[in-house]
Amino acid sequence: MIDLRSDTVTRPTAGMRRAMAEAEVGDDVYGEDPTVNALEAEVARLVGKEASLFVPSGTMANQIALWCQSERGGEVVVGEGSHSLLFESGAMAALSGAQPVVAGRGGPYTAADVEAVLRPRTDYHPRSCMVVVENTHNWSGGRVFPQSDVLEIAGLARDRGLPLHLDGARLWNAAAATGLEPRTLCAPFDTVSVCLSKGLGAPVGSLLSGPRALVARARRVRKMLGGGMRQAGILAAAGLYALEHHRARIAVDHAVARAFAEQMASSPAVEIDPRRVETNIVVFGIRGRSTDLFLEDARREGVRLGVIGPGRVRAVTHLDVSEGDAAEASGILVRLLGR
Ligand SMILES: *Cc1c(COP(=O)(O)O)cnc(C)c1O
């Protein structure tokens, strides 16, 4: 089976499993797990923030960032289709009591788009309270937020006193695609969440990074949400291993995704512009047949794909999909669509 549903489906490699088995551990709720402490320090260094907190998922990292920086009855600016809007089970409203407002169209947005949705300061409007940028932007097909736009958005947020959070689940992909260092991409943000379990190929884990005082509060919220873990060094070891051994190869996933997209574009039944494939996510439409039936046929032929909206199919390249696998998959899919 060639599984292109998500970059979360990777399984730990033999080297990663060895690092996990050999990890030095302690009780992290007491702050005594040396491997967790090492991972938190390493990620803080990479993203250029004072401190980091290891949490079980990217959703928890984003939600703690929202908890600490938004307000009840407030409005959080997000891009269309963003993860915190669509794929976190309504947690922003349920946990922080804030509501999202969408800036721009198609995912990445500009400072002018933010300006257009900020509310006047009255007693009856929701309070604009925070801005979230997702880089890369999953739903739009892994698109990279132009850094010039990020800087303008950051300037506006600063002027209005709004905290700025980066959902950097795929920060590593944005760095590979732009050639910019993670810390450069993160510099305009107050807080940053990153995932170890996407392109980096670790089994579990995300980190929330930011100012030391905020991360100290975040540690308390993590415990409140049930995210305090004990000998979590087993998991942190996988993350450290991934950062050291898998970060550099992310560019390979991007090349494989582009080649896959070009092959898919050879089918007249596929709606796709391969030039818009910037990272490891390929989103395309299917003409003239049901998406569900197409996915079912593909699965029977050994290719698994995801759906991220009506008629929108998602294919994601990752550590467990070789160039040959992706070529085989696109060959199968193009043949299926030609029938
Ligand atoms: C995967 C992802 C997350 C976090 O997802 P979890 O499954 O909770 O780890 C957050 N943001 C984006 C953009 C993602 O793709």
XYZ file of C-alpha atoms and ligand atoms in Angstrom:
354
model
C 0.000 0.000 0.000
C 1.279 3.464 -0.922
C -0.233 5.702 1.726
C -0.492 9.330 0.595
C -3.279 10.319 3.010
C -1.021 12.288 5.311
C 2.566 12.808 6.441
C 1.423 11.595 9.854
C 1.320 7.941 8.736
C 5.097 7.416 8.889
C 6.428 4.740 11.187
C 9.581 5.148 13.277
C 12.705 3.876 11.536
C 15.053 1.310 13.090
C 17.492 4.068 14.088
C 14.711 6.082 15.674
C 13.421 3.081 17.605
C 16.952 2.453 18.886
C 17.233 6.072 20.059
C 13.861 5.709 21.801
C 14.852 2.449 23.496
C 18.097 3.926 24.756
C 16.674 7.285 25.900
C 17.540 8.482 29.366
C 14.275 9.254 31.129
C 12.820 10.733 34.313
C 9.451 12.077 35.432
C 8.761 15.060 33.205
C 5.909 16.365 35.372
C 8.678 16.965 37.941
C 10.793 18.475 35.135
C 13.242 15.593 35.574
C 13.297 13.953 32.156
C 16.690 14.849 30.670
C 15.685 13.888 27.129
C 12.523 16.024 27.207
C 14.579 18.891 28.621
C 17.128 18.451 25.830
C 14.394 18.435 23.165
C 12.757 21.556 24.598
C 16.111 23.349 24.634
C 16.966 22.241 21.098
C 13.617 23.357 19.631
C 13.790 26.687 21.497
C 17.225 27.200 19.931
C 16.048 26.216 16.430
C 13.017 28.517 16.451
C 14.867 31.312 18.272
C 12.574 31.584 21.323
C 13.394 31.677 25.045
C 11.675 28.421 25.958
C 9.697 25.457 24.605
C 7.172 22.985 25.975
C 6.765 19.397 24.761
C 3.091 18.455 24.266
C 1.350 15.370 22.869
C -0.088 16.988 19.722
C -0.066 20.028 17.490
C -3.688 20.618 18.418
C -2.716 20.901 22.080
C 0.179 23.248 21.221
C -2.155 25.537 19.250
C -4.888 25.388 21.870
C -2.522 26.255 24.716
C -1.243 29.193 22.647
C -4.848 30.339 22.178
C -5.677 29.748 25.845
C -2.750 31.896 26.973
C -3.178 34.740 24.479
C -6.828 35.078 23.376
C -9.822 36.189 25.447
C -13.374 34.997 26.049
C -15.733 36.603 23.562
C -12.739 37.607 21.501
C -12.084 37.007 17.841
C -9.014 35.244 16.484
C -7.940 35.985 12.907
C -7.146 32.822 10.918
C -6.734 31.956 7.226
C -9.413 30.156 5.221
C -9.292 26.420 5.861
C -6.777 26.766 8.658
C -6.152 23.849 10.993
C -7.335 25.675 14.107
C -10.558 26.570 12.276
C -11.415 23.217 10.673
C -9.489 20.374 12.240
C -9.327 20.972 15.985
C -12.879 19.905 16.856
C -14.033 23.441 17.687
C -11.536 23.628 20.559
C -10.950 27.379 20.205
C -14.579 28.031 21.144
C -14.860 25.174 23.611
C -11.655 25.814 25.573
C -10.786 29.485 25.158
C -14.269 30.895 24.507
C -12.989 32.764 21.441
C -14.386 32.647 17.920
C -12.407 32.536 14.672
C -12.762 35.063 11.869
C -11.370 34.259 8.417
C -9.003 36.689 6.708
C -8.516 36.534 2.927
C -9.277 33.629 0.610
C -7.423 30.455 -0.177
C -5.281 30.160 2.964
C -2.333 32.537 3.070
C -3.532 36.115 3.614
C -2.097 39.645 3.764
C -1.993 42.482 6.297
C -4.760 44.199 4.295
C -6.891 41.055 4.706
C -6.347 41.232 8.477
C -7.128 44.928 8.590
C -10.419 44.205 6.812
C -11.642 41.861 9.566
C -10.421 43.705 12.674
C -13.352 45.040 14.688
C -13.908 48.557 15.947
C -13.458 48.827 19.715
C -17.043 48.977 20.959
C -18.990 47.243 23.705
C -21.037 45.259 21.201
C -18.432 43.954 18.719
C -16.327 40.912 19.511
C -12.847 41.990 20.566
C -10.163 41.249 17.965
C -7.665 39.544 20.244
C -5.117 37.454 18.341
C -3.790 36.534 14.888
C -2.787 33.020 13.765
C -0.663 32.281 10.704
C -0.290 28.715 9.417
C 2.969 28.056 7.578
C 2.941 25.963 5.501
C -0.804 26.128 4.972
C -2.210 22.617 4.821
C -5.686 23.102 3.324
C -4.451 25.269 0.444
C -2.051 22.503 -0.602
C 0.961 23.131 1.615
C 1.473 26.682 0.396
C 4.184 28.805 1.946
C 3.186 32.097 3.558
C 5.402 34.727 1.877
C 7.702 36.102 4.583
C 7.160 39.671 3.345
C 3.430 39.227 4.087
C 4.238 37.728 7.492
C 6.354 40.781 8.348
C 3.554 43.158 7.347
C 1.000 41.163 9.330
C 3.355 41.215 12.328
C 3.716 45.000 12.028
C -0.052 45.427 12.010
C -0.519 43.014 14.935
C 2.102 44.911 16.951
C 0.444 48.262 16.181
C -2.901 46.907 17.390
C -1.487 45.087 20.403
C -2.518 41.651 19.088
C -0.439 38.556 19.912
C 0.734 36.654 16.834
C 0.926 32.852 16.798
C 2.511 30.648 14.156
C 0.960 27.240 13.564
C 4.203 25.809 12.281
C 3.171 22.162 12.172
C 5.100 22.164 8.883
C 7.592 24.911 9.690
C 10.334 22.499 8.577
C 8.737 22.330 5.125
C 8.478 26.111 4.929
C 12.171 26.351 5.813
C 13.136 23.769 3.185
C 11.007 25.482 0.526
C 12.275 29.017 1.174
C 15.843 28.300 2.226
C 15.201 30.486 5.287
C 16.233 29.306 8.754
C 13.371 28.258 11.065
C 14.367 31.037 13.493
C 14.075 33.607 10.698
C 10.598 32.371 9.781
C 9.614 32.422 13.473
C 11.153 35.772 14.444
C 7.998 37.896 13.833
C 5.862 35.664 16.112
C 5.185 35.729 19.840
C 4.538 31.984 19.968
C 5.204 29.089 17.594
C 3.950 25.509 17.510
C 5.843 22.849 15.573
C 5.118 19.165 14.939
C 7.566 16.292 15.115
C 5.025 13.800 13.793
C 4.534 15.188 10.273
C 7.407 15.439 7.792
C 9.997 14.694 10.453
C 8.581 11.206 10.915
C 8.479 10.953 14.732
C 5.550 8.961 16.142
C 4.211 11.590 18.588
C 4.760 15.119 19.725
C 4.719 18.858 19.188
C 6.281 21.828 20.917
C 5.002 25.259 21.838
C 7.740 27.905 21.991
C 7.766 31.506 23.134
C 8.794 33.854 25.953
C 9.871 32.104 29.178
C 6.994 33.483 31.281
C 4.390 32.414 28.717
C 5.851 28.916 28.448
C 5.729 28.625 32.250
C 1.989 29.391 32.100
C 1.633 27.002 29.174
C 3.147 24.232 31.313
C 0.365 24.701 33.840
C -2.334 24.700 31.121
C -0.827 21.525 29.636
C -1.262 19.819 33.023
C -4.815 21.143 33.280
C -5.649 19.649 29.874
C -4.185 16.302 30.887
C -1.101 16.657 28.733
C 1.492 16.214 31.492
C 3.484 13.105 30.586
C 5.865 11.138 32.772
C 8.815 9.248 31.179
C 8.161 11.119 27.947
C 11.857 11.038 27.079
C 11.060 7.896 25.079
C 9.026 10.143 22.757
C 11.339 13.145 22.977
C 14.219 10.914 21.855
C 12.329 10.203 18.642
C 11.912 13.942 18.113
C 15.593 14.696 18.703
C 16.517 11.875 16.338
C 14.118 13.225 13.689
C 15.484 16.760 13.945
C 19.011 15.471 13.516
C 18.449 12.839 10.835
C 15.242 13.663 8.942
C 15.141 17.437 8.681
C 17.578 17.710 5.798
C 15.658 15.224 3.633
C 12.379 17.163 3.673
C 13.386 18.800 0.389
C 13.193 15.314 -1.156
C 9.488 15.124 -0.223
C 8.941 18.410 -2.050
C 10.623 17.199 -5.249
C 8.639 13.938 -5.106
C 5.373 15.875 -4.604
C 6.108 18.119 -7.595
C 6.878 15.119 -9.826
C 3.680 13.409 -8.637
C 1.656 16.551 -9.432
C 3.165 16.838 -12.904
C 2.278 13.230 -13.644
C -1.282 13.766 -12.362
C -1.621 16.838 -14.587
C -1.168 14.568 -17.613
C -4.717 13.309 -17.010
C -7.481 15.502 -18.467
C -9.697 14.353 -15.587
C -7.495 16.038 -12.986
C -7.794 19.700 -12.000
C -4.353 20.707 -10.843
C -1.656 23.312 -11.375
C 1.661 21.604 -10.568
C 3.393 24.991 -10.322
C 1.318 25.629 -7.182
C 2.873 22.645 -5.458
C 5.414 24.322 -3.194
C 6.020 21.664 -0.534
C 4.887 18.101 0.251
C 1.118 18.471 -0.209
C -0.710 18.048 -3.496
C -4.379 19.061 -3.656
C -6.370 18.340 -6.799
C -9.907 18.043 -8.107
C -11.394 15.211 -10.132
C -13.627 15.950 -13.128
C -16.593 13.844 -14.100
C -16.739 11.276 -11.319
C -17.416 10.880 -7.639
C -14.424 11.573 -5.417
C -15.500 8.843 -3.014
C -15.627 6.215 -5.770
C -12.251 7.351 -7.104
C -10.706 7.033 -3.645
C -12.254 3.598 -3.242
C -10.896 2.456 -6.629
C -7.469 3.869 -5.783
C -7.451 2.057 -2.485
C -8.295 -1.229 -4.171
C -5.300 -0.669 -6.474
C -2.996 0.011 -3.512
C -2.993 3.812 -3.246
C -4.544 5.671 -0.317
C -5.516 9.330 -0.717
C -7.244 11.831 1.566
C -10.141 14.246 1.077
C -10.029 17.742 2.555
C -13.263 19.170 1.205
C -15.977 18.556 -1.379
C -14.226 17.209 -4.481
C -10.794 18.129 -3.097
C -8.359 15.230 -2.944
C -5.122 15.476 -0.946
C -1.929 13.513 -1.523
C 0.986 14.049 0.850
C 4.558 12.850 0.403
C 6.652 11.799 3.403
C 9.449 9.678 4.749
C 7.757 6.385 3.814
C 7.025 7.325 0.163
C 9.974 6.975 -2.191
C 10.263 8.642 -5.584
C 9.472 5.236 -7.109
C 6.390 4.785 -4.886
C 5.035 8.190 -5.911
C 5.624 7.470 -9.610
C 3.877 4.123 -9.246
C 0.963 5.775 -7.442
C 0.483 8.505 -10.053
C 0.673 5.872 -12.808
C -2.114 3.875 -11.140
C -4.271 6.969 -10.559
C -3.906 8.320 -14.109
C -4.780 4.883 -15.485
C -7.873 4.653 -13.228
C -9.051 8.070 -14.408
C -8.592 7.100 -18.043
C -11.035 4.235 -17.774
C -1.280 18.281 11.814
C -1.446 19.725 12.043
C -1.593 20.241 13.335
C -1.615 19.399 14.585
O -2.208 18.191 14.476
P -2.207 17.048 15.568
O -2.754 15.924 14.814
O -3.045 17.531 16.680
O -0.793 16.843 16.015
C -1.708 21.602 13.478
N -1.675 22.414 12.409
C -1.516 21.954 11.164
C -1.433 22.912 10.026
C -1.405 20.588 10.937
O -1.261 20.138 9.691
